[in-house]
Short mmCIF file of C-alpha atoms and ligand atoms in Angstrom, two decimals:
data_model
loop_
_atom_site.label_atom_id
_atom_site.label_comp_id
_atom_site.label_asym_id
_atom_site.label_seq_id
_atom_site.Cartn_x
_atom_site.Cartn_y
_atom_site.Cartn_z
CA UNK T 181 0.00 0.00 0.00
CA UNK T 182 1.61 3.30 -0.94
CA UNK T 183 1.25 6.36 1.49
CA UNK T 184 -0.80 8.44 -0.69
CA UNK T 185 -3.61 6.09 -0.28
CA UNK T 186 -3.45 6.17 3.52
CA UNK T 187 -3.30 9.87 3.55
CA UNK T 188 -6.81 10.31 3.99
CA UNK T 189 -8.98 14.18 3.21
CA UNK T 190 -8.74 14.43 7.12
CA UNK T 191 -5.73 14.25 8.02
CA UNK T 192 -4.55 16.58 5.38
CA UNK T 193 -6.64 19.09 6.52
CA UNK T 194 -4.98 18.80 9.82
CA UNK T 195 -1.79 18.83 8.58
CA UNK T 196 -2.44 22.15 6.50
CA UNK T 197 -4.50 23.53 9.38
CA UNK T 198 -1.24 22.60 11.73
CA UNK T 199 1.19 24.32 9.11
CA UNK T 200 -1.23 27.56 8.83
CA UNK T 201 -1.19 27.74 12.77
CA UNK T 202 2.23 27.49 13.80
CA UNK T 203 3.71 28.57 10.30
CA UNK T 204 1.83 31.10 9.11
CA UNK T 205 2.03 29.77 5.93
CA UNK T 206 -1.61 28.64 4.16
CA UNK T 207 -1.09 26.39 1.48
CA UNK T 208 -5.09 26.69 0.72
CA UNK T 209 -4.68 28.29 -2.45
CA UNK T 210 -2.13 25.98 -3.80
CA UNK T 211 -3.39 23.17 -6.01
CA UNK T 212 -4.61 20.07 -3.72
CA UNK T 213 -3.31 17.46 -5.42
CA UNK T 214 -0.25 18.87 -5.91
CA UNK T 215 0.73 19.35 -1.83
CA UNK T 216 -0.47 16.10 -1.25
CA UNK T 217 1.97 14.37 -3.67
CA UNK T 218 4.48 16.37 -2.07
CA UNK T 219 3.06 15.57 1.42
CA UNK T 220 3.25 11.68 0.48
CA UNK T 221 6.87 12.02 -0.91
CA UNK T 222 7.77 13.30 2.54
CA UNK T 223 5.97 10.50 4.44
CA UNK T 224 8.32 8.10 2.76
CA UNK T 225 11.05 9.87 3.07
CA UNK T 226 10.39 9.82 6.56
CA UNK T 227 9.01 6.36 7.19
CA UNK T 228 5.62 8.00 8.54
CA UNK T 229 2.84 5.52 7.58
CA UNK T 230 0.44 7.81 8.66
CA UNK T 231 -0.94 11.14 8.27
CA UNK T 232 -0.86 11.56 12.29
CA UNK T 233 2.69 10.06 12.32
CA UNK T 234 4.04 12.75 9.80
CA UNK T 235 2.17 15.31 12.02
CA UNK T 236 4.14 14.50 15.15
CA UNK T 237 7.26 14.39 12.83
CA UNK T 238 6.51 18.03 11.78
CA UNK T 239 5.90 18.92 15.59
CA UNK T 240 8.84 17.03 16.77
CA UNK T 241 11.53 18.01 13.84
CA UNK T 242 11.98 21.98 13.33
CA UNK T 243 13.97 20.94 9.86
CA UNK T 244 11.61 18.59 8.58
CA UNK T 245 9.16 21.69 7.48
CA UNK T 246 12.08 22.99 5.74
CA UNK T 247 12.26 19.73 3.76
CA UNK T 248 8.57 19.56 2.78
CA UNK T 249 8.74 23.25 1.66
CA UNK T 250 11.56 22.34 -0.60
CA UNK T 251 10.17 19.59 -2.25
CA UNK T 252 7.65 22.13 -3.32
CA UNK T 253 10.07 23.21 -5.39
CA UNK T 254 9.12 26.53 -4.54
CA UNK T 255 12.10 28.14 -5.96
CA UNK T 256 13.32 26.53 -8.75
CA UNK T 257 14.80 28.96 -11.17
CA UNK T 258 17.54 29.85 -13.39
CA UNK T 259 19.02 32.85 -15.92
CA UNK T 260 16.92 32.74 -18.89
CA UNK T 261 14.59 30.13 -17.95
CA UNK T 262 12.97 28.85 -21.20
CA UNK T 263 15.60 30.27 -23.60
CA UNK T 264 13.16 30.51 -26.51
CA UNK T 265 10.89 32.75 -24.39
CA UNK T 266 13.43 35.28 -23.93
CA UNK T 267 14.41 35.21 -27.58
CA UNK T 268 11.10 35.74 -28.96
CA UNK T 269 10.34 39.00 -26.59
CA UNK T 270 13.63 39.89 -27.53
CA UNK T 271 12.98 39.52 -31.51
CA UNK T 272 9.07 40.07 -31.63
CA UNK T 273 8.14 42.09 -29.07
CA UNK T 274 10.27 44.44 -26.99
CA UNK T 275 11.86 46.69 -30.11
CA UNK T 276 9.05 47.06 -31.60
CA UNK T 277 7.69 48.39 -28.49
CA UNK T 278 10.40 50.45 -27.14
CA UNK T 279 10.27 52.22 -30.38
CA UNK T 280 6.40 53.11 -30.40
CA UNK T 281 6.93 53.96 -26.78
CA UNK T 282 9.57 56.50 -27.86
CA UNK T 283 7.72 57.74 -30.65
CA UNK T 284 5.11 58.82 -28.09
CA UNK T 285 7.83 60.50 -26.09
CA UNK T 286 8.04 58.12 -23.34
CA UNK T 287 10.87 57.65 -21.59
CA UNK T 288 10.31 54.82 -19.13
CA UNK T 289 9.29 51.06 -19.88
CA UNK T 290 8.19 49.37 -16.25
CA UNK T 291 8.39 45.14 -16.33
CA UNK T 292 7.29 43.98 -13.20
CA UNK T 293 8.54 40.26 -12.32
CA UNK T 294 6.59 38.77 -9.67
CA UNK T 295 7.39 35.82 -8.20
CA UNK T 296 11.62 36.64 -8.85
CA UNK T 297 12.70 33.99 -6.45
CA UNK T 298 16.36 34.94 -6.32
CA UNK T 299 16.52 37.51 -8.66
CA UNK T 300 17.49 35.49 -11.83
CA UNK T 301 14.04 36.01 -13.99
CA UNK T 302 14.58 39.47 -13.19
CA UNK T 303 17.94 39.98 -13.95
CA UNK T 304 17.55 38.22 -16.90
CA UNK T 305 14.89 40.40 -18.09
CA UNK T 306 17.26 43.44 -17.27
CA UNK T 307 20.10 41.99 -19.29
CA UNK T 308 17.61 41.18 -22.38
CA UNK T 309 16.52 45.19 -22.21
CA UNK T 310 19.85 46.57 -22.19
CA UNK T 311 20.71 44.53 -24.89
CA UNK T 312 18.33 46.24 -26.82
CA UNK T 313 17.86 49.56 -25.42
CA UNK T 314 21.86 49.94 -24.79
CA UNK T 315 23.08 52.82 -22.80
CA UNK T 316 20.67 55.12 -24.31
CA UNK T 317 20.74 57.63 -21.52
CA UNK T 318 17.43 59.14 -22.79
CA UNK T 319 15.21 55.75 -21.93
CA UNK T 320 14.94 53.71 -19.01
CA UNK T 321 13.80 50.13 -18.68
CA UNK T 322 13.10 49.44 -14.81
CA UNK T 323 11.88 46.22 -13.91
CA UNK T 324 10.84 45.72 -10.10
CA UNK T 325 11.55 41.86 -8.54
CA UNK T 326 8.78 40.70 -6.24
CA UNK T 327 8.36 37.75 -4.30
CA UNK T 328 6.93 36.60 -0.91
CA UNK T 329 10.24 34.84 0.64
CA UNK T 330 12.51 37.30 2.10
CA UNK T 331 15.86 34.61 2.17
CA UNK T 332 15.44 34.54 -1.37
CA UNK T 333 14.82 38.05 -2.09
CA UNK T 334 18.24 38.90 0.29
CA UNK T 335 20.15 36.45 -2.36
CA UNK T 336 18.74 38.43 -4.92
CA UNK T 337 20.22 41.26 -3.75
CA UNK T 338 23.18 39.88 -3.01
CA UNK T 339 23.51 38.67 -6.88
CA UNK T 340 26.05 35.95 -6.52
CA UNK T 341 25.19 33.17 -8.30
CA UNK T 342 26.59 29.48 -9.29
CA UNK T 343 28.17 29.12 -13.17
CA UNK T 344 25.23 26.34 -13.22
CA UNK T 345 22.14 28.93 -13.37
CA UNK T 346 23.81 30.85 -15.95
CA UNK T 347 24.11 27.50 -18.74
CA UNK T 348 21.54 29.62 -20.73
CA UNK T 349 23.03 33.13 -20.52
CA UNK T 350 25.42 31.88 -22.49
CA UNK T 351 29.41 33.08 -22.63
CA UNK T 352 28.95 36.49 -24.21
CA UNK T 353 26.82 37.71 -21.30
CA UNK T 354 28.44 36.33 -19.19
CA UNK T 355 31.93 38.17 -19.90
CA UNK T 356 29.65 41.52 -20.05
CA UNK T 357 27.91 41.91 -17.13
CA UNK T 358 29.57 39.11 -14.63
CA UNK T 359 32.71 39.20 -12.53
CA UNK T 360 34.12 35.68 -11.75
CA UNK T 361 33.84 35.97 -8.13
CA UNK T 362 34.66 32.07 -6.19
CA UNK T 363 34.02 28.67 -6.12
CA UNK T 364 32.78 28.72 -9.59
CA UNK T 365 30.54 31.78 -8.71
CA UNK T 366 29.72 35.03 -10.56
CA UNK T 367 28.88 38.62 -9.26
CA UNK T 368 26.53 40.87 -11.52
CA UNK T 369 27.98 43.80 -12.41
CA UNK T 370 26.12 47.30 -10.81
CA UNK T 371 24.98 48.31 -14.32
CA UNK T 372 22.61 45.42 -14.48
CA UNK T 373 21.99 45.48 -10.39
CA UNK T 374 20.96 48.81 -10.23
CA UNK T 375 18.22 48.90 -13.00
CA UNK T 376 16.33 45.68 -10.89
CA UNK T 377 14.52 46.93 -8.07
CA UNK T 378 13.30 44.09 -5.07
CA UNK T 379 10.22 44.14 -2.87
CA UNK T 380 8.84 41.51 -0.55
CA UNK T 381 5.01 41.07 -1.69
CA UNK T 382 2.25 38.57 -1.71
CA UNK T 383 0.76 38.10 -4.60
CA UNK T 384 -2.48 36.77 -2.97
CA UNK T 385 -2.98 39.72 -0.28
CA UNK T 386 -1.12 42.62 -0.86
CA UNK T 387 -2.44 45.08 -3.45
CA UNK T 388 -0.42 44.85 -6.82
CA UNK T 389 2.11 47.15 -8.71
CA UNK T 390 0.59 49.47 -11.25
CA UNK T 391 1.27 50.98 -14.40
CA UNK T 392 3.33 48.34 -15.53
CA UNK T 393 4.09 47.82 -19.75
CA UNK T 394 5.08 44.37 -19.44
CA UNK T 395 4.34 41.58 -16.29
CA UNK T 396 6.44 38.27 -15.91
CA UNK T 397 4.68 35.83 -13.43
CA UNK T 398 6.10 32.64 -14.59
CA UNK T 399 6.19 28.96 -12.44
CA UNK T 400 4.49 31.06 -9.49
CA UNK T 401 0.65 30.02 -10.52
CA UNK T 402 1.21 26.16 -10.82
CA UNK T 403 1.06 26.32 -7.13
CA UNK T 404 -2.40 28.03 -7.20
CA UNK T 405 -5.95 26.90 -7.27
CA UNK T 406 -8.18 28.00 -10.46
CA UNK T 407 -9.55 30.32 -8.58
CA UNK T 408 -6.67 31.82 -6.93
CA UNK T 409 -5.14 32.03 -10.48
CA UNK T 410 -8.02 33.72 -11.80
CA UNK T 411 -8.21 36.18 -10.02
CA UNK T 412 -4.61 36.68 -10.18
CA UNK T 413 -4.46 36.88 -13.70
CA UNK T 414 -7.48 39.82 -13.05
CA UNK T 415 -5.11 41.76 -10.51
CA UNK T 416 -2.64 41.44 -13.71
CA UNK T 417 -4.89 42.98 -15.78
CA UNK T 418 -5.02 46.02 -13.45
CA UNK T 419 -1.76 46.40 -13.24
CA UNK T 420 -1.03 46.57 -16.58
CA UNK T 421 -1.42 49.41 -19.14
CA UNK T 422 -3.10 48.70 -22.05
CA UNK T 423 -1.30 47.11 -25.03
CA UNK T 424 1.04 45.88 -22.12
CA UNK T 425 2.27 42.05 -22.19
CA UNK T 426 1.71 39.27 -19.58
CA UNK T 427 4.30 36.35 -20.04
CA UNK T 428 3.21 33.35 -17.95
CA UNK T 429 4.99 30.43 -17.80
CA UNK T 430 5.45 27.25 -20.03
CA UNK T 431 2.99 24.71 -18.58
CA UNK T 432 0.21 27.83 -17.65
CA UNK T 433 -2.08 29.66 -19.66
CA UNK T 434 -4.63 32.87 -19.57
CA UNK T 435 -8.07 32.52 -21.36
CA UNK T 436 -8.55 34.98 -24.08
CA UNK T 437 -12.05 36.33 -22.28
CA UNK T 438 -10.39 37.65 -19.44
CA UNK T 439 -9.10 40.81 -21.20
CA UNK T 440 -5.87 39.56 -22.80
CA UNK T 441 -5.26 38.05 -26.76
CA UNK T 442 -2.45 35.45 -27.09
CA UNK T 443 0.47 36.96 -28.56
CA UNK T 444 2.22 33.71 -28.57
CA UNK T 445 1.21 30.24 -27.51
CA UNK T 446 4.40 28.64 -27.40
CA UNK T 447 6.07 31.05 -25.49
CA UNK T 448 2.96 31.74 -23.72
CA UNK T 449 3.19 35.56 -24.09
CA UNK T 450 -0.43 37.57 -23.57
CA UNK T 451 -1.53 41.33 -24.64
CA UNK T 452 -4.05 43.58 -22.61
CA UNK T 453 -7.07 44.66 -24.40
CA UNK T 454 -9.08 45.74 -22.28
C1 SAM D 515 9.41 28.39 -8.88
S1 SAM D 515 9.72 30.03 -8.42
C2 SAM D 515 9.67 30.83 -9.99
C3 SAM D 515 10.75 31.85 -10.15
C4 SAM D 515 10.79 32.51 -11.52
N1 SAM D 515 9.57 33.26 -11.77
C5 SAM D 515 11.03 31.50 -12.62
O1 SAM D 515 10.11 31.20 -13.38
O2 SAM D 515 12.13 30.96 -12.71
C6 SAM D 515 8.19 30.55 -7.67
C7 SAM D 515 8.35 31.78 -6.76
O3 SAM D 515 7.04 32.21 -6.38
C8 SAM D 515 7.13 32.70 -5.05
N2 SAM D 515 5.80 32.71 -4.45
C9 SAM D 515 5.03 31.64 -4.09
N3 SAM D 515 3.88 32.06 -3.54
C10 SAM D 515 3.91 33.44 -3.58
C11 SAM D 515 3.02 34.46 -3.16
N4 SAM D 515 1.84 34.16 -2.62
N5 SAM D 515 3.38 35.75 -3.35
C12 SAM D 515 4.57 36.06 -3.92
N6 SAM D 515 5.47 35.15 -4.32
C13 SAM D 515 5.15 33.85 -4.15
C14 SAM D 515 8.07 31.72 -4.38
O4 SAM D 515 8.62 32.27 -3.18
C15 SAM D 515 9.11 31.49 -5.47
O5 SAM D 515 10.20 32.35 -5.32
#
């Protein structure tokens, strides 16, 4: 018998309800099915043939919380995650609208990635904008780095990162805008640092960023119940002017009817209409 099928509704809800409690962190919204494979995983992991048995294990253990967290792979990233994403916006979407944006005399873009984990989706966004904006003095692409855990967002700022999250930046960025720092690690230069700007935020409670031209929230929502990611995908829409882009992530999607067309469906890129 496998521990899944001993895991019964109840004692997941006690084990969420215990986790909510004593640490504050609800994993209601997140996709059911989902926590309990991870929950399951653990149990094995920890020889607890029971629901109530893994309970006392989380009471007893102050690490083992830190495990199951992890195996929710809840921050899993890398530099240019998806390269082909970051190629097309590169190609397709962002000169074309840098230009029109100058045209109209504008001198800021604003990308907003929430959900930046560590900093690399953001960074990686910055370093795709310079590459096409340059050092034009007279325009400014700021992109402001959101995310909920504040150990991550501190290694964001920190922007020291191992030579295996940058396989897809490839060598040419990486001899522009790193310094080989040790142990096979790499500093980002200021240039890049300074045009990235972090907040700690939850996406679920806190009241989102306006104004912004283009929103990354990718490998954030996978976590999320339908109706938790509905209604995030409407606080996007606020947040973004119109015309602006939403870029998801590769296994997610937004429904044309809720005020975005598909730009791209392989890369999963979205335009406000309304
Ligand atoms: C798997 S990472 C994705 C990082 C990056 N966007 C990427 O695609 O590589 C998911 C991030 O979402 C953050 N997150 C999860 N729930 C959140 C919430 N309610 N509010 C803000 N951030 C949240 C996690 O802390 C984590 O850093």
């Amino acid at each position: 018998m496998t521990h899944k099928s001993i895991l019964s509704d109840k004692e997941v809800d006690s084990i969420l309800a215990y986790i909510r409690r004593n640490k504050s962190v609800d994993l209601a919204s997140y996709r059911r099915t989902f926590v309990v494979r991870r929950l399951s995983g653990r149990m094995e992991n920890v020889s607890a043939e029971t629901g109530g048995a893994y309970l006392n294990i989380l009471r007893d253990d102050p690490e083992e919380f830190g495990r199951f967290l992890e195996t929710l792979s809840i921050n899993v990233t890398g530099f240019f995650r998806d390269p082909g994403v970051f190629e097309f916006l590169q190609k397709a979407v962002l000169p074309e609208f840098i230009r029109k944006k100058k045209a109209a005399g504008r001198r800021i873009m604003r990308i907003w990635s929430a959900g930046c984990a560590s900093g690399e989706e953001p960074y990686s966004i910055a370093i795709m904008a310079r590459g096409i904006t340059g050092d034009d003095p007279g325009f400014e692409v700021a992109v402001h780095a959101t995310d909920i855990d504040t150990a991550a967002l501190k290694r964001a700022q920190e922007a020291v990162y191992p030579g295996s999250s940058l396989g897809n930046a490839g060598k040419k960025v990486l001899e522009k805008y790193f310094t080989p720092v040790y142990n096979g690690e790499y500093l980002l230069k200021d240039e890049i640092k300074k045009s990235v700007h972090f907040k700690r935020q939850n996406l679920i409670s806190d009241p989102v960023l306006k104004h912004m031209d283009m929103v990354f929230c990718r490998n954030m929502m996978i976590y999320l119940s339908t109706e938790e990611k509905d209604s995030l995908i409407g606080k996007f829409n606020e947040s973004l002017n119109t015309g602006g882009y939403l870029v998801v992530g590769k296994v997610e999607s937004v429904w044309n009817n809720r005020g975005f067309e598909t730009v791209s469906t392989t890369n999963k890129v979205y335009r406000k209409t309304v």
